[in-house]
PDB file of C-alpha atoms in Angstrom:
ATOM      1  CA  MET E   1      57.297  50.129  45.277  1.00  0.00           C
ATOM      2  CA  ILE E   2      54.198  52.003  44.176  1.00  0.00           C
ATOM      3  CA  SER E   3      54.056  54.182  47.268  1.00  0.00           C
ATOM      4  CA  SER E   4      57.641  55.375  46.581  1.00  0.00           C
ATOM      5  CA  GLN E   5      58.707  54.219  50.042  1.00  0.00           C
ATOM      6  CA  VAL E   6      62.407  53.551  50.499  1.00  0.00           C
ATOM      7  CA  PHE E   7      63.390  50.254  52.166  1.00  0.00           C
ATOM      8  CA  LEU E   8      66.787  49.754  53.765  1.00  0.00           C
ATOM      9  CA  PHE E   9      68.020  46.209  54.409  1.00  0.00           C
ATOM     10  CA  ILE E  10      70.704  44.845  56.730  1.00  0.00           C
ATOM     11  CA  ASN E  11      72.153  42.549  54.096  1.00  0.00           C
ATOM     12  CA  SER E  12      71.455  41.107  50.649  1.00  0.00           C
ATOM     13  CA  LYS E  13      69.819  37.984  52.148  1.00  0.00           C
ATOM     14  CA  CYS E  14      67.071  40.137  53.721  1.00  0.00           C
ATOM     15  CA  LYS E  15      66.700  42.128  50.514  1.00  0.00           C
ATOM     16  CA  HIS E  16      66.206  38.976  48.393  1.00  0.00           C
ATOM     17  CA  TYR E  17      63.632  37.536  50.816  1.00  0.00           C
ATOM     18  CA  PHE E  18      61.740  40.843  50.819  1.00  0.00           C
ATOM     19  CA  HIS E  19      61.602  41.127  47.020  1.00  0.00           C
ATOM     20  CA  ASN E  20      60.494  37.490  46.733  1.00  0.00           C
ATOM     21  CA  LYS E  21      57.647  38.384  49.140  1.00  0.00           C
ATOM     22  CA  LEU E  22      58.587  35.754  51.694  1.00  0.00           C
ATOM     23  CA  LYS E  23      56.957  36.239  55.090  1.00  0.00           C
ATOM     24  CA  PRO E  24      59.401  36.848  57.939  1.00  0.00           C
ATOM     25  CA  SER E  25      57.210  34.744  60.240  1.00  0.00           C
ATOM     26  CA  LYS E  26      58.146  31.676  58.158  1.00  0.00           C
ATOM     27  CA  LEU E  27      61.894  32.159  58.501  1.00  0.00           C
ATOM     28  CA  ALA E  28      63.160  30.562  61.707  1.00  0.00           C
ATOM     29  CA  TRP E  29      65.984  33.074  62.295  1.00  0.00           C
ATOM     30  CA  THR E  30      63.810  36.258  62.257  1.00  0.00           C
ATOM     31  CA  THR E  31      62.544  38.035  65.376  1.00  0.00           C
ATOM     32  CA  MET E  32      58.950  37.762  64.136  1.00  0.00           C
ATOM     33  CA  TYR E  33      59.262  33.957  63.928  1.00  0.00           C
ATOM     34  CA  ARG E  34      60.802  33.783  67.406  1.00  0.00           C
ATOM     35  CA  LYS E  35      57.980  35.895  68.886  1.00  0.00           C
ATOM     36  CA  GLN E  36      55.225  33.885  67.195  1.00  0.00           C
ATOM     37  CA  HIS E  37      56.671  30.529  68.237  1.00  0.00           C
ATOM     38  CA  LYS E  38      57.475  31.659  71.805  1.00  0.00           C
ATOM     39  CA  LYS E  39      61.230  31.127  71.493  1.00  0.00           C
ATOM     40  CA  ASP E  40      62.035  34.167  73.601  1.00  0.00           C
ATOM     41  CA  ALA E  41      63.766  32.948  76.783  1.00  0.00           C
ATOM     42  CA  ALA E  42      63.591  36.334  78.542  1.00  0.00           C
ATOM     43  CA  GLN E  43      59.806  36.431  78.343  1.00  0.00           C
ATOM     44  CA  GLU E  44      59.393  33.033  79.993  1.00  0.00           C
ATOM     45  CA  ALA E  45      61.278  34.166  83.094  1.00  0.00           C
ATOM     46  CA  VAL E  46      58.826  37.030  83.743  1.00  0.00           C
ATOM     47  CA  LYS E  47      55.965  35.955  85.988  1.00  0.00           C
ATOM     48  CA  LYS E  48      52.499  37.260  85.208  1.00  0.00           C
ATOM     49  CA  ARG E  49      51.022  39.474  87.890  1.00  0.00           C
ATOM     50  CA  ARG E  50      47.599  38.557  89.177  1.00  0.00           C
ATOM     51  CA  ARG E  51      45.161  41.239  90.146  1.00  0.00           C
ATOM     52  CA  ALA E  52      43.688  40.946  93.626  1.00  0.00           C
ATOM     53  CA  THR E  53      39.944  40.310  93.463  1.00  0.00           C
ATOM     54  CA  LYS E  54      37.760  42.859  95.177  1.00  0.00           C
ATOM     55  CA  LYS E  55      35.580  41.348  97.885  1.00  0.00           C
ATOM     56  CA  PRO E  56      32.132  42.861  98.381  1.00  0.00           C
ATOM     57  CA  TYR E  57      31.391  44.363 101.783  1.00  0.00           C
ATOM     58  CA  SER E  58      28.422  46.124 103.320  1.00  0.00           C
ATOM     59  CA  ARG E  59      28.389  49.686 104.564  1.00  0.00           C
ATOM     60  CA  SER E  60      25.753  52.235 105.456  1.00  0.00           C
ATOM     61  CA  ILE E  61      24.173  54.421 102.800  1.00  0.00           C
ATOM     62  CA  VAL E  62      22.865  57.994 103.161  1.00  0.00           C
ATOM     63  CA  GLY E  63      19.249  56.895 103.755  1.00  0.00           C
ATOM     64  CA  ALA E  64      19.882  53.885 106.013  1.00  0.00           C
ATOM     65  CA  THR E  65      22.367  52.659 108.587  1.00  0.00           C
ATOM     66  CA  LEU E  66      24.135  49.318 108.302  1.00  0.00           C
ATOM     67  CA  GLU E  67      21.907  47.742 110.991  1.00  0.00           C
ATOM     68  CA  VAL E  68      18.726  48.678 109.098  1.00  0.00           C
ATOM     69  CA  ILE E  69      20.106  47.260 105.850  1.00  0.00           C
ATOM     70  CA  GLN E  70      21.141  43.991 107.514  1.00  0.00           C
ATOM     71  CA  LYS E  71      17.757  43.668 109.236  1.00  0.00           C
ATOM     72  CA  LYS E  72      15.937  44.091 105.899  1.00  0.00           C
ATOM     73  CA  ARG E  73      18.216  41.554 104.241  1.00  0.00           C
ATOM     74  CA  ALA E  74      17.622  39.048 107.053  1.00  0.00           C
ATOM     75  CA  GLU E  75      13.802  39.306 107.109  1.00  0.00           C
ATOM     76  CA  LYS E  76      11.793  36.605 105.381  1.00  0.00           C
ATOM     77  CA  PRO E  77      10.382  37.136 101.879  1.00  0.00           C
ATOM     78  CA  GLU E  78       6.797  36.612 103.157  1.00  0.00           C
ATOM     79  CA  VAL E  79       7.150  39.586 105.494  1.00  0.00           C
ATOM     80  CA  ARG E  80       8.604  41.680 102.689  1.00  0.00           C
ATOM     81  CA  ASP E  81       5.774  40.691 100.304  1.00  0.00           C
ATOM     82  CA  ALA E  82       3.155  41.547 102.935  1.00  0.00           C
ATOM     83  CA  ALA E  83       4.697  44.995 103.467  1.00  0.00           C
ATOM     84  CA  ARG E  84       4.798  45.597  99.707  1.00  0.00           C
ATOM     85  CA  GLU E  85       1.150  44.585  99.290  1.00  0.00           C
ATOM     86  CA  ALA E  86       0.094  46.858 102.158  1.00  0.00           C
ATOM     87  CA  ALA E  87       1.930  49.788 100.580  1.00  0.00           C
ATOM     88  CA  LEU E  88       0.337  49.083  97.184  1.00  0.00           C
ATOM     89  CA  ARG E  89      -3.126  48.855  98.759  1.00  0.00           C
ATOM     90  CA  ASP E  90      -2.573  52.192 100.499  1.00  0.00           C
ATOM     91  CA  ILE E  91      -1.505  53.846  97.228  1.00  0.00           C
ATOM     92  CA  LYS E  92      -4.505  52.414  95.347  1.00  0.00           C
ATOM     93  CA  GLU E  93      -6.893  53.673  98.044  1.00  0.00           C
ATOM     94  CA  ARG E  94      -5.412  57.161  97.820  1.00  0.00           C
ATOM     95  CA  ILE E  95      -5.761  57.183  94.029  1.00  0.00           C
ATOM     96  CA  LYS E  96      -9.369  55.980  94.276  1.00  0.00           C
ATOM     97  CA  LYS E  97     -10.184  58.666  96.846  1.00  0.00           C
ATOM     98  CA  THR E  98      -8.796  61.449  94.628  1.00  0.00           C
ATOM     99  CA  LYS E  99     -10.737  60.092  91.625  1.00  0.00           C
ATOM    100  CA  ASP E 100     -13.971  60.037  93.647  1.00  0.00           C
ATOM    101  CA  GLU E 101     -13.368  63.616  94.802  1.00  0.00           C
ATOM    102  CA  LYS E 102     -12.799  64.739  91.215  1.00  0.00           C
ATOM    103  CA  LYS E 103     -16.012  63.001  90.091  1.00  0.00           C
ATOM    104  CA  ALA E 104     -17.998  64.653  92.865  1.00  0.00           C
ATOM    105  CA  LYS E 105     -16.600  68.085  91.957  1.00  0.00           C
ATOM    106  CA  LYS E 106     -17.422  67.523  88.292  1.00  0.00           C
ATOM    107  CA  ALA E 107     -20.977  66.462  89.087  1.00  0.00           C
ATOM    108  CA  GLU E 108     -21.450  69.477  91.365  1.00  0.00           C
ATOM    109  CA  PHE E 109     -20.103  71.810  88.684  1.00  0.00           C
ATOM    110  CA  ALA E 110     -22.389  70.258  86.042  1.00  0.00           C
ATOM    111  CA  SER E 111     -25.484  70.649  88.248  1.00  0.00           C
ATOM    112  CA  LYS E 112     -24.620  74.329  88.846  1.00  0.00           C
ATOM    113  CA  GLN E 113     -24.263  74.874  85.105  1.00  0.00           C
ATOM    114  CA  GLN E 114     -27.695  73.322  84.483  1.00  0.00           C
ATOM    115  CA  LYS E 115     -29.289  75.525  87.156  1.00  0.00           C
ATOM    116  CA  ILE E 116     -27.775  78.616  85.541  1.00  0.00           C
ATOM    117  CA  LYS E 117     -28.939  77.523  82.074  1.00  0.00           C
ATOM    118  CA  GLY E 118     -32.435  76.737  83.366  1.00  0.00           C
ATOM    119  CA  SER E 119     -32.907  80.124  85.062  1.00  0.00           C
ATOM    120  CA  ILE E 120     -32.076  82.230  81.975  1.00  0.00           C
ATOM    121  CA  PRO E 121     -34.967  82.235  79.468  1.00  0.00           C
ATOM    122  CA  LYS E 122     -34.030  81.853  75.854  1.00  0.00           C
ATOM    123  CA  THR E 123     -34.920  84.883  73.767  1.00  0.00           C
ATOM    124  CA  ALA E 124     -34.475  85.199  70.052  1.00  0.00           C
ATOM    125  CA  ALA E 125     -31.583  87.455  69.209  1.00  0.00           C
ATOM    126  CA  PRO E 126     -32.634  90.533  67.210  1.00  0.00           C
ATOM    127  CA  LYS E 127     -31.554  90.395  63.593  1.00  0.00           C
ATOM    128  CA  ALA E 128     -28.667  92.703  62.942  1.00  0.00           C
ATOM    129  CA  ALA E 129     -28.534  94.813  59.795  1.00  0.00           C
ATOM    130  CA  LYS E 130     -26.389  93.330  57.065  1.00  0.00           C
ATOM    131  CA  LEU E 131     -23.187  95.135  56.351  1.00  0.00           C
ATOM    132  CA  GLY E 132     -22.146  95.962  52.851  1.00  0.00           C
ATOM    133  CA  GLY E 133     -22.667  98.526  50.163  1.00  0.00           C
ATOM    134  CA  GLY E 134     -25.921  99.675  48.596  1.00  0.00           C
ATOM    135  CA  GLY E 135     -25.841  96.902  45.997  1.00  0.00           C
ATOM    136  CA  GLY E 136     -24.589  98.967  43.043  1.00  0.00           C
ATOM    137  CA  ARG E 137     -23.175  97.856  39.727  1.00  0.00           C
ATOM    138  CA  ARG E 138     -20.261  95.579  39.460  1.00  0.00           C
TER     139      ARG E 138
END
């Protein structure tokens, strides 16, 4: 009894078994043994309840009615694939168009810049006087 816990026993038989470190699950008359070996008659009488399984069902969602959903589910995969490919093609065309427009704008901007650069003649910048003291002693 290192933890200084006090144990109270029903009788001396239980006390002796405890001090000899005998497991209660190995003694046929203990409640632990009876539970482990399913000797409890009251528990056998109780029938286990079964949970009712939830069956999936269809209903309309915010974006689509039930008829639309069922129609989509019923259509053939070839039709669905064709629709998907058409949508992808449309998206790719839009992206390509925007890229071409950006390229054209860039080219136009670059040509304007060159015109501006070409029209201004380059002149040598006049040398500015150096700042600093008169170069005295250190």
